[in-house]
XYZ file of C-alpha atoms in Angstrom:
231
model
C -13.456 -5.547 2.685
C -9.705 -5.620 3.394
C -8.368 -8.872 4.837
C -5.791 -9.331 7.595
C -4.033 -12.366 9.052
C -2.987 -12.075 12.702
C -0.924 -14.676 14.528
C -0.933 -14.991 18.296
C -4.515 -13.736 18.143
C -6.095 -15.643 21.030
C -5.253 -13.080 23.713
C -3.178 -10.029 24.570
C -2.190 -7.687 21.766
C -3.308 -10.056 19.011
C -6.828 -10.273 20.389
C -7.026 -6.524 20.992
C -5.751 -5.760 17.495
C -8.246 -8.191 15.962
C -11.125 -6.378 17.675
C -9.740 -2.993 16.623
C -9.442 -4.004 12.970
C -12.887 -5.610 12.987
C -14.384 -2.348 14.238
C -12.887 -0.703 11.149
C -14.430 -3.271 8.811
C -11.554 -5.684 8.280
C -12.200 -9.354 7.579
C -9.825 -11.477 9.628
C -7.967 -14.766 9.735
C -6.815 -15.420 13.290
C -4.212 -17.974 14.310
C -3.049 -19.263 17.703
C -2.238 -22.563 19.380
C -5.120 -22.784 21.864
C -8.245 -23.454 19.833
C -10.893 -22.756 22.476
C -9.422 -19.389 23.451
C -8.842 -18.497 19.804
C -12.482 -19.140 18.996
C -13.488 -16.784 21.822
C -11.283 -14.107 20.262
C -12.868 -14.761 16.863
C -16.373 -14.434 18.310
C -15.435 -11.160 19.969
C -14.063 -9.728 16.723
C -16.926 -11.133 14.675
C -19.443 -9.291 16.840
C -18.512 -6.174 14.846
C -20.087 -7.628 11.704
C -17.059 -8.728 9.723
C -16.024 -12.196 8.605
C -13.624 -13.845 11.044
C -11.992 -17.244 10.540
C -10.184 -19.000 13.396
C -7.356 -21.328 12.351
C -5.903 -23.082 15.408
C -2.315 -24.252 15.129
C 1.331 -23.577 15.855
C 2.942 -20.940 13.656
C 6.164 -22.986 13.601
C 4.254 -25.641 11.648
C 4.492 -25.070 7.871
C 1.087 -26.688 7.433
C -0.485 -24.158 9.784
C 1.132 -21.261 7.941
C -0.222 -22.616 4.658
C -3.682 -22.925 6.217
C -3.601 -19.278 7.334
C -2.757 -18.116 3.815
C -5.378 -20.414 2.303
C -8.055 -19.034 4.648
C -7.165 -15.491 3.596
C -7.458 -16.506 -0.038
C -10.930 -17.885 0.628
C -11.907 -14.497 2.054
C -10.789 -12.859 -1.180
C -7.124 -12.010 -0.693
C -4.720 -10.516 1.813
C -3.898 -6.877 2.558
C -2.225 -7.092 5.968
C -0.102 -9.727 7.665
C 0.607 -9.282 11.392
C 3.258 -11.549 12.916
C 2.467 -11.290 16.602
C 2.983 -14.844 17.898
C 5.931 -14.918 20.299
C 7.868 -17.314 22.503
C 10.142 -16.341 25.390
C 12.611 -19.230 25.262
C 12.392 -19.689 29.037
C 9.566 -19.123 31.507
C 10.395 -17.317 33.697
C 13.274 -15.621 31.954
C 16.817 -16.579 32.913
C 20.247 -15.110 32.358
C 22.136 -16.250 29.269
C 24.381 -18.445 31.393
C 21.312 -20.517 32.302
C 19.379 -20.258 29.022
C 19.015 -23.709 27.440
C 20.114 -23.806 23.828
C 16.786 -25.466 23.087
C 15.022 -22.449 24.587
C 16.886 -20.031 22.338
C 16.122 -22.254 19.394
C 12.418 -22.241 20.277
C 12.350 -18.442 20.522
C 14.061 -18.089 17.167
C 11.749 -20.644 15.531
C 8.592 -18.865 16.711
C 9.631 -15.230 16.638
C 11.874 -15.189 13.571
C 11.838 -18.299 11.395
C 8.062 -18.759 11.485
C 7.506 -15.078 10.710
C 9.623 -15.381 7.568
C 7.906 -18.620 6.637
C 4.512 -16.950 6.882
C 5.657 -14.013 4.744
C 6.768 -16.486 2.090
C 3.331 -18.147 2.156
C 1.558 -14.791 2.038
C 3.551 -12.989 -0.662
C 1.508 -14.277 -3.632
C -1.668 -12.914 -2.032
C -0.041 -9.685 -0.841
C 1.200 -8.977 -4.372
C -2.416 -8.804 -5.535
C -3.301 -6.121 -2.965
C -3.239 -2.431 -3.851
C -2.084 -1.554 -0.324
C -0.209 -4.562 1.022
C 1.405 -4.345 4.453
C 3.345 -6.540 6.849
C 3.601 -5.754 10.557
C 6.025 -7.647 12.768
C 5.607 -7.105 16.491
C 9.000 -6.343 17.979
C 10.147 -5.352 21.465
C 12.409 -2.854 23.166
C 14.408 -5.951 24.191
C 15.510 -6.104 20.541
C 17.370 -2.824 20.946
C 18.227 -2.624 24.671
C 20.347 -4.960 26.824
C 18.038 -6.079 29.629
C 19.268 -8.844 31.951
C 17.287 -12.014 31.354
C 15.875 -10.907 28.024
C 18.858 -11.971 25.896
C 17.329 -14.909 24.050
C 13.973 -13.255 23.436
C 15.644 -9.965 22.516
C 17.995 -11.668 20.073
C 15.060 -13.305 18.300
C 13.243 -9.975 18.036
C 16.390 -8.188 16.818
C 16.698 -10.819 14.104
C 13.032 -10.249 13.258
C 13.663 -6.504 12.938
C 16.506 -7.166 10.516
C 14.421 -9.549 8.421
C 11.707 -6.899 8.212
C 14.214 -4.230 7.164
C 15.671 -6.409 4.410
C 12.223 -7.495 3.225
C 11.277 -3.827 2.807
C 14.342 -3.255 0.603
C 13.808 -6.385 -1.454
C 10.062 -5.786 -1.909
C 9.755 -1.991 -2.275
C 6.082 -2.248 -3.278
C 5.320 -3.638 0.190
C 5.024 -1.632 3.411
C 6.929 -3.501 6.130
C 6.730 -2.110 9.645
C 8.394 -3.425 12.755
C 6.436 -2.123 15.738
C 7.551 -2.089 19.368
C 4.309 -1.859 21.369
C 6.021 -1.002 24.656
C 5.195 -2.416 28.072
C 1.804 -4.094 28.333
C -0.034 -6.283 30.810
C -0.024 -9.618 28.999
C 0.271 -13.289 29.852
C 3.606 -13.312 28.032
C 5.052 -10.681 30.342
C 3.598 -12.404 33.400
C 5.280 -15.652 32.338
C 8.555 -13.820 31.715
C 8.706 -11.976 35.046
C 6.094 -13.510 37.374
C 7.223 -11.529 40.424
C 6.747 -8.126 38.765
C 3.458 -6.687 39.985
C 3.983 -3.147 38.689
C 0.948 -1.809 36.792
C 1.192 -1.863 33.012
C -1.079 -0.597 30.233
C -3.628 -2.963 28.737
C -2.931 -4.145 25.164
C -6.028 -2.265 23.979
C -4.261 1.007 24.813
C -1.732 0.632 21.980
C -4.157 -0.528 19.274
C -4.890 3.075 18.160
C -1.183 3.411 17.347
C -1.315 0.380 15.045
C -4.482 1.700 13.400
C -2.814 5.089 12.884
C 0.090 3.315 11.182
C -2.295 1.602 8.768
C -4.146 4.838 8.078
C -1.027 6.937 7.435
C 1.049 4.248 5.690
C 4.458 5.814 6.385
C 7.627 4.437 4.847
C 8.736 0.993 5.908
C 10.761 0.983 9.099
C 10.770 0.472 12.854
C 8.206 2.332 14.949
C 7.009 2.389 18.533
C 3.312 2.313 19.323
C 3.579 5.194 21.842
C 5.214 7.409 19.206
C 2.511 6.523 16.697
C -0.109 7.557 19.247
C 1.609 10.909 19.722
C 1.647 11.661 15.996
C -1.873 10.582 15.086
């Protein structure tokens, strides 16, 4: 069975993607900070008959990143790494003039630095896979100037650039940065608590991620809606 590591897997897109991969026969290592909720996500994915290991912890912790890679090794290797864990930097979002420097630092540590750290932990295992892939979950805030989203968007733009360079430096590896589009998640609710407009559920974009894995296009930046259109 192929093996995937997914961070931020306790809820939202990470949880939906875990269930989608499990339905396709993937064994999974799931990471997130809240252990009880993460174990619920693992049970949900494991109901599809695959092996699922929950590894609670903070992705900014090097020890947690090492534990995720070690768990994948115990399952037999690693074929897919999904960096989905994200931090806003301020909840609710604020304009740059009010954004604490510590908040920007926290967003960069979670969204960018930790993602690179996890890639570094995972590369020895990924090199042994015949079809190794890395997915980093980006945002339209990485490419568009939305008021209030400056710190978060900057961290995701930096993540996009890391992914692009990684793809050049490791041409054997597929590296995809994926913007999933608007979704109804706890992260968005924390960012803009007064926005009650309806948004798609995270499960709605999972087929786009699965299409990406099935087609294995060249490394680059993609949007989940576009992937759905070209399935």
